[in-house]
């Protein structure tokens, strides 16, 4: 982070503004709204700014800037077009450790003003460290659209009853759930929008008196996190992640997806690198039950889809046995994520009429598969966990009816920014990879659809499915 975002209380604190033009007026407006005791120093001043200062009983020091103006100031904002004067003021303020902002000169600032979405008392501040004001404006517009104008009323309403609710519900967990269920009610929003505070108040009191003293009930969400790109996570997954108090995740869950969890949620890494079982499957199953029994909402985040080579079935079996409520949220499985991002359609009318997902996990040193079943004409084979057995897979498929020149793709770290796709044939792939480092996780796709990658390789350039037809060059 280049800057630490903070919210500064300026009420009644002396702040100096240098400049009397339009830019100074904008800053004056902002500082006065924040309650600052403003002094504006400028030999001349626009009439609008003069009116504003009168309205707020603020002080105009009608003179040129001198260093004495800084005496006793908590903050300085400079809005003059005179570059050398701005430099002088910035240096003097920094020498005295007074936070200083010079409009449109980030190099002279010790702090910057963010763009603001104002739903007072809710404030959203957005900054890009000066890199892209355009993108900041876009984000601001998106957030503006997301927060209804009346949102501030909702926040104030919650603030007014905070103490009463805290006394009625001393358990923080139960309190959080109370607020969630109250604030999620569309009726409450409407009541506040129409200014019917009494009705909103009644809704709150009703819900509060219906709270029993039973401990909060826990539940488990088994969530598919997709293959890596956070854009591939479902809305439902994001919503539940925002509710979860605890998140259990393993190696396949990308850090960007983990960032979608609530900031204060406890995160538990349960490992599962090949040969590195931080927690055994049994222990994970029991931990889920145990946490839910403590009244927690537990998200079990699994790479891809929880029911495709995810052992999701085993985890919910124990939950069901113990009568722990649960939900399962599907995710984009590695096969479809990697295939799409690599430009390999898994089925195609001219090439493959079916697709098989196969585990290539080694049992006693070799993939334990019924090879004779895998010679289907016009079928795409996708091997999960197949890297260790890649040579065996290539050999055995050839020994059981596949031609040596059958196309095969290896997709490493699919859908992430590190995705790499290697295309070869069953005959040549083992040799091609012999002296090359391969980065897990990887998926193997076998079948003539792989050859279409050539035509569709435009996908690779952006890392994501882009526009059709491929852009020249
Ligand atoms: N439930 C997961 C699969 C878990 S098994 C799913 O539906 O995708 C783990 C295997 O998935 C890995 O060994 C690898 O073969 C595959 N895999 C998962 N994520 C992948 C990715 N981003 N790129 C390539 N392969 C991936």
XYZ file of C-alpha atoms and ligand atoms in Angstrom:
499
model
C 0.000 0.000 0.000
C 1.342 3.421 -0.913
C -1.115 5.213 1.387
C -2.922 4.280 4.578
C -6.585 5.248 4.286
C -7.828 6.974 7.455
C -10.848 8.976 8.521
C -9.686 12.136 10.267
C -11.837 13.970 12.819
C -11.480 17.698 12.149
C -14.354 19.080 14.224
C -13.288 22.416 15.690
C -9.656 21.928 14.696
C -7.809 24.809 13.025
C -7.069 24.149 9.337
C -5.323 26.491 6.923
C -6.384 26.816 3.309
C -4.165 28.819 0.978
C -5.843 30.250 -2.138
C -8.988 32.150 -3.034
C -10.101 30.636 -6.364
C -12.504 27.917 -7.472
C -10.322 24.990 -6.411
C -9.900 26.551 -2.963
C -13.656 26.897 -2.749
C -14.164 23.186 -3.383
C -11.721 22.272 -0.665
C -13.216 24.840 1.708
C -16.606 23.280 1.188
C -15.323 19.840 2.081
C -13.337 20.992 5.123
C -16.258 23.036 6.457
C -18.632 20.085 6.053
C -16.190 18.095 8.164
C -16.473 20.749 10.885
C -12.970 22.252 10.612
C -12.239 25.740 11.992
C -11.050 27.168 8.702
C -8.695 30.059 8.036
C -8.256 30.993 4.389
C -5.223 33.031 3.439
C -5.338 34.833 0.067
C -4.817 38.424 -1.079
C -7.914 38.121 -3.290
C -10.955 35.903 -3.147
C -13.876 34.839 -5.423
C -17.196 36.108 -4.181
C -18.657 32.566 -3.847
C -15.888 31.612 -1.488
C -16.407 34.799 0.492
C -20.109 33.945 0.871
C -19.284 30.421 1.971
C -16.857 31.655 4.602
C -19.418 34.125 5.936
C -22.016 31.382 6.150
C -19.725 29.306 8.345
C -18.244 32.240 10.268
C -14.816 31.388 8.967
C -11.852 33.631 8.801
C -10.368 35.270 5.666
C -6.817 36.436 6.207
C -6.532 38.937 3.376
C -2.793 38.835 2.717
C -0.103 36.785 1.028
C 1.021 33.546 2.674
C 3.796 33.785 5.281
C 5.158 30.936 7.389
C 3.446 32.344 10.510
C 0.140 31.311 8.977
C 1.065 27.717 9.876
C 1.135 28.432 13.607
C -1.222 26.160 15.507
C -2.586 24.480 12.373
C -3.548 20.773 12.303
C -3.655 20.570 8.551
C -2.811 22.670 5.498
C -4.437 22.581 2.091
C -2.876 24.554 -0.734
C -4.860 25.548 -3.815
C -2.904 28.209 -5.677
C -1.583 28.085 -9.263
C 1.844 29.386 -8.123
C 4.128 26.325 -8.214
C 7.045 27.813 -6.365
C 4.805 29.186 -3.608
C 3.175 25.741 -3.324
C 6.595 24.136 -2.972
C 7.571 26.596 -0.239
C 4.384 25.973 1.751
C 4.654 22.193 1.370
C 8.267 22.200 2.599
C 7.484 24.498 5.549
C 4.487 22.394 6.609
C 6.405 19.125 6.362
C 9.234 20.593 8.398
C 6.718 21.280 11.145
C 5.106 17.836 10.696
C 1.793 19.356 9.670
C -0.101 17.176 7.177
C -0.210 19.027 3.864
C -2.087 18.611 0.619
C -1.324 20.599 -2.532
C -4.095 20.342 -5.091
C -3.012 18.497 -8.252
C 0.599 18.023 -7.075
C 0.835 14.590 -5.435
C 4.613 14.962 -5.084
C 4.108 17.912 -2.709
C 1.497 16.140 -0.559
C 1.880 14.227 2.671
C -1.771 13.132 2.346
C -4.275 13.018 -0.503
C -8.030 13.502 -0.658
C -9.874 10.394 -1.788
C -12.973 10.436 -3.947
C -15.938 10.149 -1.604
C -19.298 8.438 -1.673
C -21.172 10.272 1.045
C -24.029 8.537 2.823
C -23.249 10.199 6.091
C -22.546 8.708 8.569
C -21.475 6.020 6.098
C -18.553 7.225 4.004
C -16.713 5.383 1.290
C -13.298 6.717 0.327
C -11.655 5.647 -2.938
C -8.138 6.327 -4.142
C -5.726 5.007 -6.748
C -2.558 6.649 -5.420
C -2.793 9.057 -8.337
C -2.549 6.229 -10.900
C -5.920 6.499 -12.543
C -8.444 9.197 -11.645
C -10.662 7.802 -14.401
C -10.894 4.394 -12.760
C -11.512 6.026 -9.411
C -14.465 7.874 -10.922
C -15.803 4.630 -12.352
C -15.569 2.839 -9.040
C -17.249 5.787 -7.370
C -20.137 5.638 -9.845
C -20.535 1.916 -9.243
C -20.616 2.352 -5.489
C -22.991 5.304 -5.751
C -25.364 3.045 -7.673
C -25.001 0.304 -5.083
C -25.928 2.411 -2.071
C -29.388 3.936 -2.132
C -29.487 7.623 -1.195
C -31.334 6.716 1.993
C -28.552 4.434 3.155
C -27.341 7.039 5.627
C -30.684 6.833 7.424
C -30.275 3.112 7.831
C -26.817 3.587 9.297
C -28.048 6.280 11.706
C -30.961 4.097 12.714
C -28.600 1.221 13.540
C -26.397 3.643 15.496
C -29.316 4.862 17.590
C -30.221 1.379 18.815
C -26.744 -0.005 19.131
C -26.589 0.344 22.892
C -30.050 -1.082 23.555
C -29.314 -4.120 21.395
C -25.918 -4.641 23.012
C -27.577 -4.733 26.434
C -30.357 -7.066 25.323
C -27.996 -9.423 23.480
C -24.639 -9.528 25.237
C -23.406 -12.479 23.128
C -21.580 -10.839 20.159
C -22.432 -13.708 17.830
C -26.159 -13.536 18.521
C -26.011 -9.768 18.255
C -24.386 -9.909 14.852
C -27.071 -12.269 13.613
C -29.800 -10.076 14.996
C -28.454 -7.091 13.056
C -28.013 -9.142 9.913
C -31.556 -10.399 9.965
C -32.921 -6.924 10.755
C -30.917 -5.053 8.147
C -31.634 -7.677 5.481
C -35.372 -6.937 5.742
C -36.537 -4.999 2.687
C -39.456 -3.612 4.760
C -37.084 -1.826 7.096
C -35.345 -0.095 4.209
C -38.724 1.018 2.843
C -39.897 2.280 6.223
C -36.800 4.384 6.581
C -36.964 5.612 2.991
C -40.506 6.823 3.522
C -39.449 8.483 6.757
C -41.597 6.205 8.925
C -39.198 5.946 11.830
C -41.913 4.626 14.146
C -42.603 1.617 11.975
C -38.867 0.918 11.694
C -38.588 1.191 15.433
C -41.482 -1.260 15.897
C -39.821 -3.765 13.517
C -36.662 -3.602 15.560
C -38.405 -3.997 18.915
C -40.476 -6.893 17.615
C -37.471 -8.766 16.350
C -35.557 -8.029 19.523
C -38.301 -9.355 21.802
C -38.590 -12.510 19.681
C -34.948 -13.388 20.340
C -34.796 -16.381 22.627
C -31.928 -17.276 24.863
C -31.018 -20.399 22.886
C -27.429 -20.370 21.735
C -26.977 -19.368 18.082
C -27.324 -22.301 15.693
C -24.356 -23.121 13.542
C -24.387 -24.248 9.941
C -21.973 -25.249 7.228
C -21.650 -24.001 3.660
C -19.717 -26.284 1.380
C -18.637 -23.856 -1.301
C -17.023 -24.427 -4.689
C -14.370 -21.737 -5.121
C -13.746 -22.391 -8.808
C -10.323 -23.089 -10.304
C -8.558 -19.831 -9.375
C -9.850 -16.725 -11.118
C -12.018 -14.941 -8.500
C -14.360 -13.776 -11.278
C -15.492 -17.378 -11.590
C -16.906 -17.546 -8.063
C -20.717 -17.558 -7.943
C -22.805 -14.771 -6.386
C -24.186 -17.276 -3.921
C -20.689 -18.217 -2.794
C -19.799 -14.556 -2.235
C -22.989 -13.966 -0.241
C -22.375 -16.950 2.036
C -18.702 -16.080 2.437
C -19.836 -12.709 3.725
C -21.869 -14.502 6.404
C -19.325 -17.080 7.504
C -17.578 -16.698 10.869
C -14.966 -19.345 10.092
C -13.501 -20.402 6.771
C -11.710 -23.696 6.183
C -9.724 -23.663 2.971
C -7.039 -25.667 1.273
C -4.232 -25.229 -1.195
C -6.395 -25.030 -4.298
C -8.237 -21.937 -3.102
C -6.565 -18.865 -4.574
C -5.680 -15.916 -2.275
C -7.945 -13.625 -4.329
C -10.903 -15.901 -3.617
C -9.994 -15.979 0.066
C -10.116 -12.185 0.035
C -13.844 -12.435 -0.596
C -14.357 -13.669 2.988
C -15.484 -11.338 5.729
C -12.457 -9.466 7.087
C -12.960 -10.665 10.654
C -13.663 -14.304 9.762
C -11.304 -16.852 11.265
C -9.350 -18.636 8.525
C -8.180 -22.187 8.990
C -5.802 -23.753 6.489
C -6.453 -27.451 6.204
C -3.642 -28.221 3.795
C -3.957 -31.039 1.306
C -0.868 -30.542 -0.772
C 0.131 -33.885 -2.285
C 1.639 -35.840 0.568
C 1.063 -32.915 2.960
C -2.100 -33.597 4.861
C -2.136 -30.832 7.419
C -5.439 -32.229 8.627
C -6.670 -35.642 7.579
C -10.057 -35.870 5.869
C -11.586 -37.403 9.019
C -10.307 -34.543 11.117
C -11.714 -31.988 8.691
C -15.105 -33.699 8.788
C -15.107 -33.628 12.582
C -13.876 -30.051 12.760
C -16.821 -28.916 10.626
C -19.269 -30.557 13.021
C -17.465 -29.230 16.065
C -17.388 -25.602 14.824
C -21.044 -25.683 13.798
C -21.947 -26.998 17.255
C -20.285 -23.931 18.742
C -22.918 -21.920 16.872
C -20.591 -20.783 14.114
C -21.392 -20.387 10.454
C -18.672 -22.317 8.777
C -17.635 -21.997 5.140
C -15.754 -24.955 3.734
C -14.129 -23.536 0.625
C -13.021 -26.114 -1.890
C -11.221 -25.603 -5.175
C -13.415 -26.109 -8.251
C -16.667 -27.881 -7.539
C -17.129 -29.570 -4.152
C -18.731 -32.659 -5.671
C -16.112 -33.284 -8.351
C -13.125 -35.068 -6.841
C -13.692 -32.829 -3.851
C -14.722 -35.346 -1.213
C -17.663 -33.060 -0.577
C -19.879 -36.087 -0.222
C -17.899 -37.395 2.742
C -17.956 -34.057 4.496
C -21.701 -33.654 4.322
C -22.324 -37.266 5.323
C -21.035 -36.565 8.807
C -22.908 -33.254 8.944
C -26.151 -34.990 8.036
C -25.510 -37.717 10.637
C -25.028 -35.024 13.275
C -28.009 -32.990 12.093
C -25.935 -29.946 11.310
C -27.734 -27.801 8.686
C -25.679 -27.346 5.523
C -25.796 -25.999 1.992
C -23.689 -26.988 -0.987
C -22.752 -24.352 -3.557
C -21.482 -25.603 -6.919
C -18.357 -24.146 -8.429
C -16.708 -24.073 -11.854
C -14.752 -27.301 -11.994
C -11.122 -27.292 -13.170
C -12.003 -29.136 -16.396
C -14.394 -26.489 -17.657
C -12.434 -23.529 -16.277
C -9.113 -24.660 -17.746
C -10.608 -25.825 -21.032
C -12.403 -22.508 -21.610
C -9.374 -20.408 -20.734
C -7.135 -22.586 -22.912
C -9.479 -22.421 -25.904
C -10.299 -26.143 -25.916
C -14.001 -26.947 -26.226
C -14.578 -30.177 -24.296
C -17.271 -31.307 -26.707
C -17.656 -30.440 -30.378
C -20.022 -31.834 -32.973
C -17.145 -32.925 -35.231
C -14.793 -34.183 -32.527
C -16.300 -35.299 -29.257
C -19.820 -36.197 -28.255
C -18.993 -36.943 -24.646
C -16.470 -35.979 -22.043
C -15.170 -37.961 -19.087
C -13.697 -36.624 -15.870
C -11.197 -39.161 -14.567
C -8.999 -39.201 -11.498
C -5.384 -39.904 -12.400
C -4.353 -40.245 -8.779
C -1.742 -42.896 -8.226
C -2.596 -46.014 -6.332
C 0.475 -48.128 -5.619
C 2.531 -46.100 -8.032
C 0.267 -46.258 -11.070
C -3.129 -44.892 -12.035
C -5.575 -47.643 -11.249
C -7.881 -47.376 -14.242
C -9.904 -49.623 -16.490
C -7.952 -48.532 -19.597
C -10.015 -50.623 -21.936
C -13.035 -48.446 -21.014
C -11.273 -45.306 -22.141
C -11.034 -45.919 -25.857
C -14.409 -44.406 -26.738
C -14.538 -42.828 -30.176
C -15.299 -39.143 -30.129
C -14.785 -38.808 -26.408
C -12.686 -36.211 -24.583
C -10.824 -37.471 -21.516
C -9.964 -35.083 -18.703
C -7.585 -36.324 -16.037
C -7.587 -34.610 -12.653
C -4.599 -35.225 -10.360
C -2.811 -36.807 -13.257
C 0.620 -35.184 -13.289
C 2.436 -37.949 -11.408
C 0.919 -40.558 -13.667
C 1.260 -38.618 -16.905
C 3.735 -41.034 -18.498
C 1.602 -44.033 -17.564
C -1.502 -42.311 -18.915
C 0.199 -41.647 -22.270
C 1.551 -45.223 -22.474
C -1.602 -47.000 -21.428
C -3.898 -44.999 -23.684
C -1.671 -45.929 -26.628
C -1.579 -49.547 -25.518
C -5.391 -49.568 -25.433
C -6.293 -48.255 -28.837
C -5.448 -44.530 -28.932
C -3.210 -43.403 -31.796
C 0.218 -42.039 -30.894
C -0.655 -38.716 -32.522
C -3.784 -38.176 -30.402
C -3.546 -34.581 -29.174
C -3.018 -33.996 -25.455
C -2.953 -30.738 -23.481
C -1.447 -30.051 -20.105
C -2.883 -26.944 -18.442
C -0.916 -25.649 -15.463
C -2.483 -23.302 -12.906
C -5.507 -22.858 -15.140
C -7.550 -19.624 -15.085
C -4.924 -17.858 -12.957
C -2.540 -15.224 -14.303
C 0.121 -17.975 -14.371
C -1.818 -20.297 -16.651
C 0.359 -22.164 -19.124
C -0.895 -24.596 -21.748
C 1.323 -27.198 -23.378
C 0.032 -29.070 -26.416
C 1.573 -32.251 -27.753
C 0.672 -35.848 -28.633
C 0.409 -38.983 -26.513
C 3.655 -40.196 -28.109
C 5.678 -37.045 -27.510
C 4.358 -35.408 -24.354
C 6.456 -37.430 -21.818
C 9.666 -36.495 -23.639
C 8.618 -32.862 -23.939
C 8.130 -32.572 -20.189
C 11.188 -34.615 -19.197
C 13.433 -31.727 -18.273
C 10.866 -29.093 -17.630
C 9.500 -27.808 -14.357
C 5.726 -28.179 -14.209
C 3.687 -26.095 -11.757
C 0.715 -27.646 -9.941
C -2.203 -27.811 -10.129
C -2.394 -29.272 -13.593
C -5.069 -30.887 -15.641
C -4.665 -33.160 -18.652
C -7.024 -33.112 -21.616
C -6.849 -35.848 -24.259
C -8.745 -35.990 -27.546
C -9.025 -34.378 -30.939
C -10.739 -31.283 -29.471
C -7.287 -30.324 -28.178
C -6.212 -29.603 -31.758
C -8.799 -26.798 -31.881
C -6.617 -24.901 -29.444
C -4.574 -23.741 -32.417
C -7.547 -21.910 -33.907
C -8.819 -20.711 -30.582
C -5.526 -19.737 -29.037
C -6.529 -16.048 -29.079
C -8.083 -16.884 -25.737
C -4.652 -17.320 -24.231
C -3.508 -13.810 -24.972
C -5.882 -12.157 -22.583
C -6.006 -15.162 -20.281
C -9.776 -15.001 -20.539
C -12.346 -15.697 -23.203
C -12.358 -12.529 -25.229
C -14.139 -11.219 -28.266
C -14.962 -13.353 -31.275
C -13.534 -13.396 -33.889
C -9.922 -13.307 -32.673
C -8.338 -9.900 -32.997
C -5.635 -9.722 -35.678
C -2.057 -9.715 -34.479
N -12.925 -30.165 -6.880
C -11.914 -29.752 -7.819
C -10.912 -30.842 -8.109
C -10.118 -31.256 -6.923
S -8.950 -32.507 -7.277
C -12.553 -29.272 -9.116
O -13.762 -29.444 -9.288
O -11.871 -28.673 -9.929
C -7.496 -31.551 -7.567
C -7.129 -31.540 -9.017
O -7.924 -30.612 -9.723
C -5.718 -31.091 -9.276
O -4.811 -32.147 -9.083
C -5.798 -30.702 -10.731
O -5.788 -31.839 -11.562
C -7.180 -30.103 -10.819
N -7.156 -28.635 -10.703
C -7.760 -27.885 -9.791
N -7.557 -26.570 -10.020
C -6.821 -26.498 -11.146
C -6.274 -25.416 -11.902
N -6.456 -24.144 -11.544
N -5.547 -25.696 -12.994
C -5.355 -26.968 -13.364
N -5.821 -28.030 -12.689
C -6.564 -27.802 -11.598
